[in-house]
mmCIF file of C-alpha atoms in Angstrom:
data_model
loop_
_atom_site.group_PDB
_atom_site.id
_atom_site.type_symbol
_atom_site.label_atom_id
_atom_site.label_comp_id
_atom_site.label_asym_id
_atom_site.label_seq_id
_atom_site.Cartn_x
_atom_site.Cartn_y
_atom_site.Cartn_z
ATOM 1 C CA GLY A 1 -82.073 -14.366 -20.892
ATOM 2 C CA ALA A 2 -81.742 -11.278 -23.008
ATOM 3 C CA GLY A 3 -78.182 -10.376 -22.090
ATOM 4 C CA VAL A 4 -74.706 -11.792 -22.611
ATOM 5 C CA SER A 5 -74.220 -14.839 -20.437
ATOM 6 C CA GLN A 6 -70.851 -16.130 -19.278
ATOM 7 C CA SER A 7 -69.957 -19.300 -17.452
ATOM 8 C CA PRO A 8 -68.555 -20.225 -15.105
ATOM 9 C CA ARG A 9 -68.779 -17.023 -13.096
ATOM 10 C CA TYR A 10 -65.917 -18.165 -10.895
ATOM 11 C CA LYS A 11 -63.171 -20.645 -11.628
ATOM 12 C CA VAL A 12 -60.270 -21.690 -9.456
ATOM 13 C CA ALA A 13 -57.543 -23.627 -11.221
ATOM 14 C CA LYS A 14 -54.257 -25.081 -10.142
ATOM 15 C CA ARG A 15 -51.240 -23.876 -12.055
ATOM 16 C CA GLY A 16 -50.818 -26.006 -15.138
ATOM 17 C CA GLN A 17 -54.484 -26.909 -15.555
ATOM 18 C CA ASP A 18 -56.444 -26.131 -18.688
ATOM 19 C CA VAL A 19 -59.607 -24.022 -18.413
ATOM 20 C CA ALA A 20 -62.471 -23.223 -20.768
ATOM 21 C CA LEU A 21 -64.671 -20.170 -20.429
ATOM 22 C CA ARG A 22 -67.966 -19.921 -22.264
ATOM 23 C CA CYS A 23 -69.802 -16.934 -23.678
ATOM 24 C CA ASP A 24 -73.398 -16.870 -24.933
ATOM 25 C CA PRO A 25 -73.858 -13.580 -26.776
ATOM 26 C CA ILE A 26 -77.133 -11.833 -27.398
ATOM 27 C CA SER A 27 -79.005 -13.699 -30.109
ATOM 28 C CA GLY A 28 -78.289 -12.316 -33.560
ATOM 29 C CA HIS A 29 -75.229 -10.310 -32.559
ATOM 30 C CA VAL A 30 -72.580 -10.745 -35.230
ATOM 31 C CA SER A 31 -69.592 -9.294 -33.380
ATOM 32 C CA LEU A 32 -68.094 -10.898 -30.307
ATOM 33 C CA PHE A 33 -65.147 -9.690 -28.248
ATOM 34 C CA TRP A 34 -63.106 -11.139 -25.423
ATOM 35 C CA TYR A 35 -61.357 -8.882 -22.940
ATOM 36 C CA GLN A 36 -59.114 -9.581 -19.964
ATOM 37 C CA GLN A 37 -59.474 -7.365 -16.897
ATOM 38 C CA ALA A 38 -56.816 -7.585 -14.216
ATOM 39 C CA LEU A 39 -57.620 -6.373 -10.726
ATOM 40 C CA GLY A 40 -57.864 -2.582 -10.624
ATOM 41 C CA GLN A 41 -57.287 -2.225 -14.362
ATOM 42 C CA GLY A 42 -59.398 -1.569 -17.402
ATOM 43 C CA PRO A 43 -60.362 -4.315 -19.820
ATOM 44 C CA GLU A 44 -57.621 -5.312 -22.265
ATOM 45 C CA PHE A 45 -58.610 -6.561 -25.708
ATOM 46 C CA LEU A 46 -57.912 -10.216 -26.453
ATOM 47 C CA THR A 47 -59.722 -11.185 -29.637
ATOM 48 C CA TYR A 48 -62.615 -10.344 -31.977
ATOM 49 C CA PHE A 49 -64.997 -12.495 -33.996
ATOM 50 C CA GLN A 50 -67.275 -11.477 -36.800
ATOM 51 C CA ASN A 51 -69.729 -14.355 -36.968
ATOM 52 C CA GLU A 52 -67.504 -17.448 -36.937
ATOM 53 C CA ALA A 53 -64.433 -15.719 -38.341
ATOM 54 C CA GLN A 54 -61.734 -14.660 -35.899
ATOM 55 C CA LEU A 55 -60.662 -11.384 -37.472
ATOM 56 C CA ASP A 56 -58.313 -10.114 -34.806
ATOM 57 C CA LYS A 57 -56.425 -12.101 -32.210
ATOM 58 C CA SER A 58 -53.652 -9.612 -31.667
ATOM 59 C CA GLY A 59 -54.398 -9.281 -27.963
ATOM 60 C CA LEU A 60 -53.989 -12.921 -27.011
ATOM 61 C CA PRO A 61 -50.983 -12.871 -24.659
ATOM 62 C CA SER A 62 -49.487 -16.208 -25.651
ATOM 63 C CA ASP A 63 -50.110 -19.347 -27.646
ATOM 64 C CA ARG A 64 -51.643 -20.847 -24.513
ATOM 65 C CA PHE A 65 -54.735 -18.763 -25.212
ATOM 66 C CA PHE A 66 -57.160 -19.944 -27.850
ATOM 67 C CA ALA A 67 -60.663 -18.780 -28.748
ATOM 68 C CA GLU A 68 -63.287 -20.167 -31.064
ATOM 69 C CA ARG A 69 -66.793 -19.449 -32.232
ATOM 70 C CA PRO A 70 -67.509 -22.327 -34.601
ATOM 71 C CA GLU A 71 -71.146 -21.593 -35.426
ATOM 72 C CA GLY A 72 -71.077 -17.850 -35.088
ATOM 73 C CA SER A 73 -72.913 -17.741 -31.776
ATOM 74 C CA VAL A 74 -71.457 -19.304 -28.602
ATOM 75 C CA SER A 75 -67.759 -18.693 -28.061
ATOM 76 C CA THR A 76 -65.208 -20.446 -25.883
ATOM 77 C CA LEU A 77 -61.954 -19.025 -24.579
ATOM 78 C CA LYS A 78 -59.504 -21.739 -23.671
ATOM 79 C CA ILE A 79 -56.373 -21.252 -21.617
ATOM 80 C CA GLN A 80 -53.890 -24.086 -21.563
ATOM 81 C CA ARG A 81 -51.371 -24.750 -18.795
ATOM 82 C CA THR A 82 -52.651 -21.865 -16.704
ATOM 83 C CA GLN A 83 -50.192 -19.668 -14.848
ATOM 84 C CA GLN A 84 -50.701 -17.293 -11.948
ATOM 85 C CA GLU A 85 -50.497 -14.238 -14.190
ATOM 86 C CA ASP A 86 -53.588 -15.505 -16.016
ATOM 87 C CA SER A 87 -55.662 -14.662 -12.927
ATOM 88 C CA ALA A 88 -58.162 -12.029 -14.051
ATOM 89 C CA VAL A 89 -61.767 -11.449 -14.996
ATOM 90 C CA TYR A 90 -62.454 -12.488 -18.571
ATOM 91 C CA LEU A 91 -65.164 -10.401 -20.169
ATOM 92 C CA CYS A 92 -67.198 -11.252 -23.221
ATOM 93 C CA ALA A 93 -69.063 -8.612 -25.177
ATOM 94 C CA SER A 94 -71.249 -8.703 -28.246
ATOM 95 C CA SER A 95 -72.561 -6.180 -30.714
ATOM 96 C CA PRO A 96 -75.117 -6.283 -33.488
ATOM 97 C CA ARG A 97 -72.791 -4.321 -35.773
ATOM 98 C CA LEU A 98 -69.774 -5.206 -37.842
ATOM 99 C CA GLY A 99 -66.162 -4.214 -37.370
ATOM 100 C CA THR A 100 -65.374 -0.622 -38.126
ATOM 101 C CA ALA A 101 -69.054 0.196 -38.318
ATOM 102 C CA ASN A 102 -69.179 -0.514 -34.627
ATOM 103 C CA THR A 103 -70.764 2.379 -32.812
ATOM 104 C CA GLY A 104 -68.955 1.416 -29.669
ATOM 105 C CA GLU A 105 -71.971 0.060 -27.885
ATOM 106 C CA LEU A 106 -70.829 -3.298 -26.703
ATOM 107 C CA PHE A 107 -73.054 -5.414 -24.488
ATOM 108 C CA PHE A 108 -70.939 -7.005 -21.798
ATOM 109 C CA GLY A 109 -71.461 -10.084 -19.726
ATOM 110 C CA GLU A 110 -70.662 -10.093 -16.014
ATOM 111 C CA GLY A 111 -67.421 -11.899 -16.634
ATOM 112 C CA SER A 112 -65.694 -15.082 -15.542
ATOM 113 C CA ARG A 113 -63.294 -14.582 -12.657
ATOM 114 C CA LEU A 114 -60.325 -16.931 -12.974
ATOM 115 C CA THR A 115 -58.004 -17.518 -10.041
ATOM 116 C CA VAL A 116 -54.908 -19.604 -10.652
ATOM 117 C CA LEU A 117 -53.254 -20.967 -7.529
ATOM 118 C CA GLY B 1 -50.725 3.279 -30.719
ATOM 119 C CA ASN B 2 -54.058 4.408 -29.387
ATOM 120 C CA SER B 3 -54.397 4.845 -25.633
ATOM 121 C CA VAL B 4 -56.575 6.359 -22.938
ATOM 122 C CA THR B 5 -55.458 7.928 -19.665
ATOM 123 C CA GLN B 6 -57.933 8.720 -16.934
ATOM 124 C CA MET B 7 -57.615 10.095 -13.448
ATOM 125 C CA GLU B 8 -56.881 7.600 -10.770
ATOM 126 C CA GLY B 9 -59.355 6.917 -8.040
ATOM 127 C CA PRO B 10 -60.920 6.313 -5.825
ATOM 128 C CA VAL B 11 -62.971 9.474 -5.869
ATOM 129 C CA THR B 12 -65.230 10.045 -2.880
ATOM 130 C CA LEU B 13 -67.840 12.795 -2.908
ATOM 131 C CA SER B 14 -70.865 13.802 -0.917
ATOM 132 C CA GLU B 15 -74.314 13.551 -2.454
ATOM 133 C CA GLU B 16 -75.213 16.555 -4.643
ATOM 134 C CA ALA B 17 -71.558 17.464 -5.211
ATOM 135 C CA PHE B 18 -70.197 18.320 -8.656
ATOM 136 C CA LEU B 19 -68.264 15.560 -10.374
ATOM 137 C CA THR B 20 -65.427 15.693 -12.875
ATOM 138 C CA ILE B 21 -63.459 12.639 -13.970
ATOM 139 C CA ASN B 22 -60.643 13.550 -16.326
ATOM 140 C CA CYS B 23 -59.836 11.571 -19.446
ATOM 141 C CA THR B 24 -57.284 12.253 -22.168
ATOM 142 C CA TYR B 25 -56.497 10.160 -25.188
ATOM 143 C CA THR B 26 -53.850 9.488 -27.806
ATOM 144 C CA ALA B 27 -55.020 8.388 -31.213
ATOM 145 C CA THR B 28 -54.369 8.841 -34.889
ATOM 146 C CA GLY B 29 -57.164 10.099 -37.055
ATOM 147 C CA TYR B 30 -60.585 10.728 -35.612
ATOM 148 C CA PRO B 31 -61.520 8.288 -32.876
ATOM 149 C CA SER B 32 -64.932 7.882 -31.305
ATOM 150 C CA LEU B 33 -64.964 8.370 -27.536
ATOM 151 C CA PHE B 34 -67.015 6.675 -24.841
ATOM 152 C CA TRP B 35 -67.685 6.473 -21.160
ATOM 153 C CA TYR B 36 -68.644 3.069 -19.820
ATOM 154 C CA VAL B 37 -69.876 2.415 -16.288
ATOM 155 C CA GLN B 38 -69.726 -0.709 -14.144
ATOM 156 C CA TYR B 39 -72.162 -0.769 -11.246
ATOM 157 C CA PRO B 40 -71.477 -3.213 -8.391
ATOM 158 C CA GLY B 41 -72.277 -6.756 -9.437
ATOM 159 C CA GLU B 42 -73.116 -5.815 -13.010
ATOM 160 C CA GLY B 43 -71.412 -5.893 -16.390
ATOM 161 C CA LEU B 44 -69.949 -2.878 -18.137
ATOM 162 C CA GLN B 45 -72.508 -0.739 -19.916
ATOM 163 C CA LEU B 46 -72.256 2.212 -22.225
ATOM 164 C CA LEU B 47 -73.014 5.505 -20.467
ATOM 165 C CA LEU B 48 -72.470 8.009 -23.272
ATOM 166 C CA LYS B 49 -70.517 8.570 -26.453
ATOM 167 C CA ALA B 50 -69.304 11.221 -28.901
ATOM 168 C CA THR B 51 -68.179 10.454 -32.420
ATOM 169 C CA LYS B 52 -66.661 13.722 -33.639
ATOM 170 C CA ALA B 53 -64.967 16.834 -32.349
ATOM 171 C CA ASP B 54 -67.133 19.194 -30.277
ATOM 172 C CA ASP B 55 -69.875 16.594 -29.914
ATOM 173 C CA LYS B 56 -71.354 16.368 -26.432
ATOM 174 C CA GLY B 57 -72.536 13.016 -25.180
ATOM 175 C CA SER B 58 -75.065 12.958 -22.372
ATOM 176 C CA ASN B 59 -77.055 10.433 -20.378
ATOM 177 C CA LYS B 60 -78.490 10.153 -16.846
ATOM 178 C CA GLY B 61 -77.310 13.675 -16.049
ATOM 179 C CA PHE B 62 -73.730 12.937 -17.098
ATOM 180 C CA GLU B 63 -72.041 14.883 -19.893
ATOM 181 C CA ALA B 64 -68.747 14.758 -21.754
ATOM 182 C CA THR B 65 -67.515 16.921 -24.632
ATOM 183 C CA TYR B 66 -65.112 15.669 -27.296
ATOM 184 C CA ARG B 67 -62.271 18.216 -27.302
ATOM 185 C CA LYS B 68 -59.865 17.513 -30.111
ATOM 186 C CA GLU B 69 -57.634 20.484 -29.333
ATOM 187 C CA THR B 70 -56.899 19.145 -25.860
ATOM 188 C CA THR B 71 -57.462 15.447 -26.729
ATOM 189 C CA SER B 72 -59.833 15.209 -23.778
ATOM 190 C CA PHE B 73 -63.240 13.754 -22.940
ATOM 191 C CA HIS B 74 -63.849 14.662 -19.302
ATOM 192 C CA LEU B 75 -66.947 13.269 -17.596
ATOM 193 C CA GLU B 76 -69.079 15.697 -15.576
ATOM 194 C CA LYS B 77 -72.244 15.652 -13.531
ATOM 195 C CA GLY B 78 -73.691 18.604 -11.721
ATOM 196 C CA SER B 79 -75.190 16.792 -8.742
ATOM 197 C CA VAL B 80 -74.208 13.222 -7.972
ATOM 198 C CA GLN B 81 -76.372 10.662 -6.213
ATOM 199 C CA VAL B 82 -75.513 7.652 -4.091
ATOM 200 C CA SER B 83 -76.708 5.483 -6.989
ATOM 201 C CA ASP B 84 -73.899 6.883 -9.153
ATOM 202 C CA SER B 85 -71.355 4.919 -7.106
ATOM 203 C CA ALA B 86 -69.600 2.728 -9.663
ATOM 204 C CA VAL B 87 -66.412 2.349 -11.678
ATOM 205 C CA TYR B 88 -66.218 4.610 -14.729
ATOM 206 C CA PHE B 89 -64.116 3.772 -17.785
ATOM 207 C CA CYS B 90 -63.129 6.167 -20.538
ATOM 208 C CA ALA B 91 -62.652 4.433 -23.881
ATOM 209 C CA LEU B 92 -62.030 4.998 -27.555
ATOM 210 C CA ILE B 93 -62.300 3.246 -30.855
ATOM 211 C CA GLY B 94 -59.935 4.358 -33.591
ATOM 212 C CA SER B 95 -61.168 5.470 -36.974
ATOM 213 C CA SER B 96 -59.697 2.398 -38.651
ATOM 214 C CA ALA B 97 -60.083 -0.102 -35.840
ATOM 215 C CA SER B 98 -62.759 -2.436 -34.623
ATOM 216 C CA LYS B 99 -61.788 -2.836 -30.993
ATOM 217 C CA ILE B 100 -62.478 -0.541 -28.062
ATOM 218 C CA ILE B 101 -59.510 0.535 -25.935
ATOM 219 C CA PHE B 102 -60.296 1.246 -22.294
ATOM 220 C CA GLY B 103 -58.672 3.370 -19.636
ATOM 221 C CA SER B 104 -57.837 1.897 -16.254
ATOM 222 C CA GLY B 105 -61.087 3.013 -14.626
ATOM 223 C CA THR B 106 -61.992 5.423 -11.836
ATOM 224 C CA ARG B 107 -63.900 4.181 -8.821
ATOM 225 C CA LEU B 108 -66.480 6.685 -7.610
ATOM 226 C CA SER B 109 -68.087 6.493 -4.176
ATOM 227 C CA ILE B 110 -70.860 8.866 -3.129
ATOM 228 C CA ARG B 111 -71.596 9.435 0.548
ATOM 229 C CA PRO B 112 -75.207 10.094 1.596
#
């Protein structure tokens, strides 16, 4: 499709399990962002890629969170040893522009809803 | 650090009513300001933006003016429709940053 695609849309994990969330950005988009959105809250920044380079990971809440984008297109957000506070919607967004030249128009996927029991 | 504060919801209005959703920000330098909207079952999408003081962003009948003196970017619409029911997020990107910072969102419901 033409938009940002995320999978799985829903994931239920037992506490302690590892999960992997996938993002397929719009073809040709150089910038890719991951956000975490808790229930009733706005999206919180996790990490930013420019092509395959992870330029900002200041929002990752702990070393259990890891993101990669090895070929500059598809990205995976991995959460190890999940905990209940990791329950949230994880949003991926892409943009055709670079870093500070970003006009603010991010194209968001529908998100992956993670529930940790 | 940079932050965005917006009025809490939910906001419920009748069709054709006037809408204001307040948003204020804290930022160094000259941020760009945005309103994003999330319709039910859909991803976030940009509604409008303003990149410098006194700019007015507009789209789909919505407007917001970048007021540096009051650090505000309130969203307005003169006559809302049922189809405007959604969650609205005020957001900013700092002048030296690459990431967008979002407010907590305001849920809007319009009654027929």
